XYZ file of C-alpha atoms in Angstrom:
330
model
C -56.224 -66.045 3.621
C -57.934 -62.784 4.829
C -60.224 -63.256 8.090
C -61.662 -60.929 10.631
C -59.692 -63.041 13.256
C -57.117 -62.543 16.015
C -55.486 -66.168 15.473
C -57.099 -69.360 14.043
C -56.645 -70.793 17.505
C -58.750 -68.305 19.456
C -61.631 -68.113 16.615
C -64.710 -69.586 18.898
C -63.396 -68.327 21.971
C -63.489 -64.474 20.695
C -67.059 -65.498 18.792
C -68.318 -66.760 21.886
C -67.355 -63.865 23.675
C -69.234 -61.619 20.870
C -72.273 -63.734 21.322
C -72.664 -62.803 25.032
C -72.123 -59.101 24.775
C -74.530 -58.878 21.764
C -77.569 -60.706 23.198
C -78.061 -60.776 26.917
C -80.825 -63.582 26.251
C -77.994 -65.871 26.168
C -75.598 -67.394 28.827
C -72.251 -68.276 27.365
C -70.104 -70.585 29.529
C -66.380 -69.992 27.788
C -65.089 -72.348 30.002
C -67.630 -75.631 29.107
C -67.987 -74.103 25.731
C -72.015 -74.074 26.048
C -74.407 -71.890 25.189
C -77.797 -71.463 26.982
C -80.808 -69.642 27.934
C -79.904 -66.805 30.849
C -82.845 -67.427 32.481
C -82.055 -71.354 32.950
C -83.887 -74.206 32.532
C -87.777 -74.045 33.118
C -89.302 -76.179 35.331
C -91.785 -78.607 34.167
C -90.605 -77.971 29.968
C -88.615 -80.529 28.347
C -85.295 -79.369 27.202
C -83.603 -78.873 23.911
C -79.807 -79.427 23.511
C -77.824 -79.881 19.864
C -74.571 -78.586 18.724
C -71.618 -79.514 16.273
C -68.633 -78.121 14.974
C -68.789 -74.653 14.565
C -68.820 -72.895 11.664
C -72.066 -73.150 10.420
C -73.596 -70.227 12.549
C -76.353 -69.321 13.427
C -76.681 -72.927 14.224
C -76.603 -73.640 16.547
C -76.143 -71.365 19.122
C -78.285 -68.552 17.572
C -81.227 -71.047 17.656
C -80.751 -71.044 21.824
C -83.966 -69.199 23.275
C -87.946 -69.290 23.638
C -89.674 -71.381 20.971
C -86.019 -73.767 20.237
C -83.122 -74.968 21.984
C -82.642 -74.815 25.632
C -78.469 -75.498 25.108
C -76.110 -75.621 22.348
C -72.600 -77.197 22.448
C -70.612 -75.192 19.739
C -67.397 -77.983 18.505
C -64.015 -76.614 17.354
C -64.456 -75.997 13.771
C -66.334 -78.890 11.481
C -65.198 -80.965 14.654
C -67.640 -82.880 16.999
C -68.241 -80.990 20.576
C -66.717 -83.969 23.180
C -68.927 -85.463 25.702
C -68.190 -83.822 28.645
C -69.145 -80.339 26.738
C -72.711 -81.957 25.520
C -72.642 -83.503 28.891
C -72.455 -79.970 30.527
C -74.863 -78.416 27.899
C -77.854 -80.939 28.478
C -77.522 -80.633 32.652
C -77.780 -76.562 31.640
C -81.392 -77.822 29.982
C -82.539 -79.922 32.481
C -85.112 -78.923 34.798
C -86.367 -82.611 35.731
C -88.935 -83.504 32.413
C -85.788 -85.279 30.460
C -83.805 -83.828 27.220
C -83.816 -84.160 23.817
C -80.848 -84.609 21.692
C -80.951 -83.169 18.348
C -77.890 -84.727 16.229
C -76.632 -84.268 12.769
C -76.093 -88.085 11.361
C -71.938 -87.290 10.839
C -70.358 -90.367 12.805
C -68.225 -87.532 15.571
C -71.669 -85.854 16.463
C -73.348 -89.348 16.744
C -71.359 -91.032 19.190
C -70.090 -88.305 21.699
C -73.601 -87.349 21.827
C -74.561 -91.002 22.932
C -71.770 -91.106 25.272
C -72.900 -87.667 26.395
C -76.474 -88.855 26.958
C -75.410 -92.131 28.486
C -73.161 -90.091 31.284
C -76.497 -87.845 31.554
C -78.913 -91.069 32.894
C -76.000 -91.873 35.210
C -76.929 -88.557 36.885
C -80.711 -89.732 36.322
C -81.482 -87.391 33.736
C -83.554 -88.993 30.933
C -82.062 -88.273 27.006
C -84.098 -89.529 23.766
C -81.842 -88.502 20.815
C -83.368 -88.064 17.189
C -80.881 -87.935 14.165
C -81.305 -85.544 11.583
C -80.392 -87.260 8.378
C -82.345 -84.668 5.521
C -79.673 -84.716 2.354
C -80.742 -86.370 -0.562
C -77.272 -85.615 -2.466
C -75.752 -88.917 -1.042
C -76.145 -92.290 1.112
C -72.346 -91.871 2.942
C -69.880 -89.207 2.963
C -66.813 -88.310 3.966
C -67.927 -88.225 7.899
C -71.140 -90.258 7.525
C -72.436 -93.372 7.651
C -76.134 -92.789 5.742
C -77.418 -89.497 5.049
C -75.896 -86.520 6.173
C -78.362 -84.139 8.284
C -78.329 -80.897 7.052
C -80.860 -78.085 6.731
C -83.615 -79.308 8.234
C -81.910 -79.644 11.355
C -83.339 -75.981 11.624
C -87.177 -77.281 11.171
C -86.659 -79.679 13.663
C -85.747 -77.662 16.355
C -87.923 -74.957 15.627
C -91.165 -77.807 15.863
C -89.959 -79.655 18.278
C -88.856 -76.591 20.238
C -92.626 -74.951 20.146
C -93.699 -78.156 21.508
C -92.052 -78.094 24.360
C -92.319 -74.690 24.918
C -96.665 -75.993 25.434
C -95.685 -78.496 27.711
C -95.583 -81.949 25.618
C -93.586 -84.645 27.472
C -90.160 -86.246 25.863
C -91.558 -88.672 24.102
C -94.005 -86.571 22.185
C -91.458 -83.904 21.345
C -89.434 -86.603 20.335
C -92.117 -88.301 17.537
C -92.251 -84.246 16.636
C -88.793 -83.913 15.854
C -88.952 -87.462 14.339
C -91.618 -86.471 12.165
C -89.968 -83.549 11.078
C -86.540 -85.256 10.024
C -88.846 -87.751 7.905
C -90.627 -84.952 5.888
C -88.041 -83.437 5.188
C -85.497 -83.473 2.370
C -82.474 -80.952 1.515
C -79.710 -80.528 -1.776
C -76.445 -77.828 -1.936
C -74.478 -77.296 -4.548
C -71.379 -74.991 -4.408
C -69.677 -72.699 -6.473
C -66.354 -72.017 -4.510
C -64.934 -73.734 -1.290
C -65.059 -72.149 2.044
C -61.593 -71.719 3.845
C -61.291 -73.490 7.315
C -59.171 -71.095 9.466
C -56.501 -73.146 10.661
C -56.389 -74.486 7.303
C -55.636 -71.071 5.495
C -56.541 -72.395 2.365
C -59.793 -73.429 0.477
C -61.112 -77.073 1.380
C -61.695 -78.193 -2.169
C -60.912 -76.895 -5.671
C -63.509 -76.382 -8.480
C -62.451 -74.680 -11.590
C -63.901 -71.746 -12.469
C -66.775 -73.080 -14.792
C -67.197 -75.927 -12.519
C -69.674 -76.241 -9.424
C -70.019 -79.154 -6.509
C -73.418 -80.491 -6.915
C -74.617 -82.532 -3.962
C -71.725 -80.640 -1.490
C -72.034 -81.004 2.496
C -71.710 -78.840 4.939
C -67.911 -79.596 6.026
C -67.061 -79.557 2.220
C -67.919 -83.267 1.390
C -67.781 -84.096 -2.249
C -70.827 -84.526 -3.323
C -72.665 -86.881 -6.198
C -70.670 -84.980 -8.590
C -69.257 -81.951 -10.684
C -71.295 -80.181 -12.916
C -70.551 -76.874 -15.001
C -71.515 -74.114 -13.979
C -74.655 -72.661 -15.190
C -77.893 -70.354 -14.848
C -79.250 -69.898 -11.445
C -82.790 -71.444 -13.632
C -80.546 -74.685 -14.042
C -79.077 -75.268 -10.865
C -82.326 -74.803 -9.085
C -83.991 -77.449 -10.951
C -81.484 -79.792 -10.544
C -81.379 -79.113 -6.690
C -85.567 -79.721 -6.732
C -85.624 -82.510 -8.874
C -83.204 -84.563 -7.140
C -85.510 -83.887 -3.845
C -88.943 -84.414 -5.752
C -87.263 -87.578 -7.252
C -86.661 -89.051 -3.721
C -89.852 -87.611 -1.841
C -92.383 -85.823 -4.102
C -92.584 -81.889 -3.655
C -96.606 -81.280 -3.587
C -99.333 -80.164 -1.078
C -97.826 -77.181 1.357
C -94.286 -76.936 1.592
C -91.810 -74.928 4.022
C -89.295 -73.905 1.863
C -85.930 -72.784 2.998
C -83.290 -71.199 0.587
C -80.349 -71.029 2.486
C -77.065 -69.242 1.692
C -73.678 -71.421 2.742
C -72.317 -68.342 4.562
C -70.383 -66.287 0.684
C -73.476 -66.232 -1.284
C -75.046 -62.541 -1.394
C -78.295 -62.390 -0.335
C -79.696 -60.703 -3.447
C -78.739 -64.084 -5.121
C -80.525 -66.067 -2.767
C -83.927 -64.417 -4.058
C -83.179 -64.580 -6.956
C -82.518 -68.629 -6.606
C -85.892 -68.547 -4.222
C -87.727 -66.858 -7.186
C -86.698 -70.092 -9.518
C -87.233 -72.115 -6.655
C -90.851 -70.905 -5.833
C -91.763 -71.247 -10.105
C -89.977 -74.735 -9.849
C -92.553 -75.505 -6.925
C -95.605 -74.077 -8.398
C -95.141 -75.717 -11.697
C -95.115 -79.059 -9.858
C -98.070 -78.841 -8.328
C -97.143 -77.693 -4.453
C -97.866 -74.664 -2.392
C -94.681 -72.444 -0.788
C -97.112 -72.271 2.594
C -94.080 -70.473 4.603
C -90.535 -69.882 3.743
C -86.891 -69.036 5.089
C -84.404 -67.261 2.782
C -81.052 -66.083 4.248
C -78.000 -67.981 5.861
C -79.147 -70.519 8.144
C -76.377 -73.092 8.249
C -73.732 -72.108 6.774
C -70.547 -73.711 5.956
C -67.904 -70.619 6.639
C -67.532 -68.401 3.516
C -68.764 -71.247 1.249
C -70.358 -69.964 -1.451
C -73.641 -71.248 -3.300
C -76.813 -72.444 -1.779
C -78.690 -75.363 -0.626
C -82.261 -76.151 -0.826
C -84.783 -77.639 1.960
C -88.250 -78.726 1.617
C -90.279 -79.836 4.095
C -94.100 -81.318 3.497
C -97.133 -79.272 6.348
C -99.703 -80.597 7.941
C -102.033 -78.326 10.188
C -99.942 -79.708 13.194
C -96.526 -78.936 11.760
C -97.842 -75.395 10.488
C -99.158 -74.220 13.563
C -95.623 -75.264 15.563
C -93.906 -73.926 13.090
C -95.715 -70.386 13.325
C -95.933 -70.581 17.205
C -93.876 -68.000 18.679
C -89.941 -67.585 18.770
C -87.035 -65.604 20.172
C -83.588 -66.235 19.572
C -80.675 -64.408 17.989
C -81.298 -65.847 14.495
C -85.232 -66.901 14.159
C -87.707 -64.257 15.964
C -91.544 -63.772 15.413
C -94.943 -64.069 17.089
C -93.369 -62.124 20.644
């Protein structure tokens, strides 16, 4: 294993550390393990607060700032942050007009976060969590029960985040975010295993004219193995497993996202296929993302999400944003 690490054990520590010195936007609390705005909560906006295992940067720490999250808890890594960090991280978002929890559906991240938002109303702050649960690849995984929430955990706090950034209360950020999650479907398939640190060794083997199709972000098997094969091919098969279980037309935000080994140049070159795919099928690629957006370590290969626009959804998602890894309209 080759890494631009100290030790496996002080990984997040020394990443957390980079974080602060590189954008001043952010507070990092090394201790708690939480990662907010510098300038605090703001007083009369509904906060934002997710997190997970780490690993999967920029999410979701480098989605903490105007326009998205108020608070991220960043986990040990592909491990659920514990209560008392989430705990710590949605007190650094309150400001009195209640939290949102934005959770991945793997079963770690969905119960400390409900324990987390339960010890949150005993200090009378109100929590309404919403689930992401986006992957089409499978129905339960190896940490899930139902679908796995993937990729469009970015689109939902990027909507729901403009929202409250114009003042809507909790529960309407909430049907937001809700929304979002329900119009939205993701696919990844990978071509070589990402190595977990501690670990020191891939997570999963694939021969060399064999790919994952259907993979998760930790590494989960997916639906099953497939040969490798043109960029054209594995595209398609991505987009018609989403069309098949919610139809790709009308405008779409489309986000081609890299699993943290894939260079970039082959992303746009999978967008390209995508973006024919798309046309071909009737729908409209109204905005797009392509880059690494949740990653998966040094996985390499690419995942897919599509997400159906209204006028409402559009203009959030265009409103303006500032944080380390999304930034436009300021």
């Amino acid at each position: 294993m080759k890494k631009l690490i100290n030790s496996p054990d002080s990984v997040i520590a020394d990443a957390l550390r980079g974080m602060a010195a590189a954008h001043p936007s952010l507070a990092v609390d090394l201790e708690n393990r939480v990662v907010s705005r510098a300038g605090g909560a703001m007083a009369g906006k509904v906060g934002l607060v997710s997190g997970g295992g780490s690993g999967h940067e920029p999410l979701h720490g480098g989605y903490v700032g105007y326009g998205m999250l108020d608070a991220a808890a960043p986990g040990e890594v592909y491990t659920s942050p514990v209560p008392d960090q989430i705990l710590a991280a949605t007190k650094a978002a309150d400001h009195g007009s209640g939290v949102l929890h934005i959770v991945k559906n793997y079963t770690g991240d969905v119960l400390n976060f409900r324990m987390a938002a339960e010890l949150a109303e005993d200090e009378d702050i109100r929590v309404v969590s919403v689930v992401t649960n986006d992957d089409a690849a499978v129905e339960d995984s190896t940490y899930t029960a139902g679908r796995r929430g993937v990729g469009g955990t970015v689109f939902v706090e990027k909507i729901a985040g403009a929202a409250a950034e114009e003042g809507a209360d909790l529960d309407t950020v909430a049907a937001l975010a809700t929304r979002v999650n329900e119009a939205t479907r993701s696919f990844a398939i990978a071509l070589h295993a990402g190595t977990v640190p501690a670990a020191g060794k891939p997570g999963f083997d694939l021969a060399e004219n064999e790919v994952e199709l259907g993979v998760g972000i930790h590494g989960e098997p997916g639906r099953e193995r497939g040969a490798m094969a043109p960029v054209h091919d594995l595209v398609a098969y991505s987009l018609d497993v989403i069309h098949a279980d919610r139809p790709v037309s009308g405008n779409l935000l489309v986000m081609l996202n890299g699993q943290g080994g894939t260079p970039l140049i082959e992303l746009y070159g999978a967008f390209a296929e995508a973006t024919a795919w798309i046309e071909g099928h009737g729908g409209t690629v109204a905005r797009s993302l392509v880059g690494n957006y949740i990653t998966s370590l040094d996985q390499q290969g690419f995942s897919i999400t599509v997400m159906s626009l209204d006028d409402e959804l559009l203009r959030l998602w265009d409103a303006p944003v500032s944080t380390p890894a999304l930034r436009w309209g300021r």
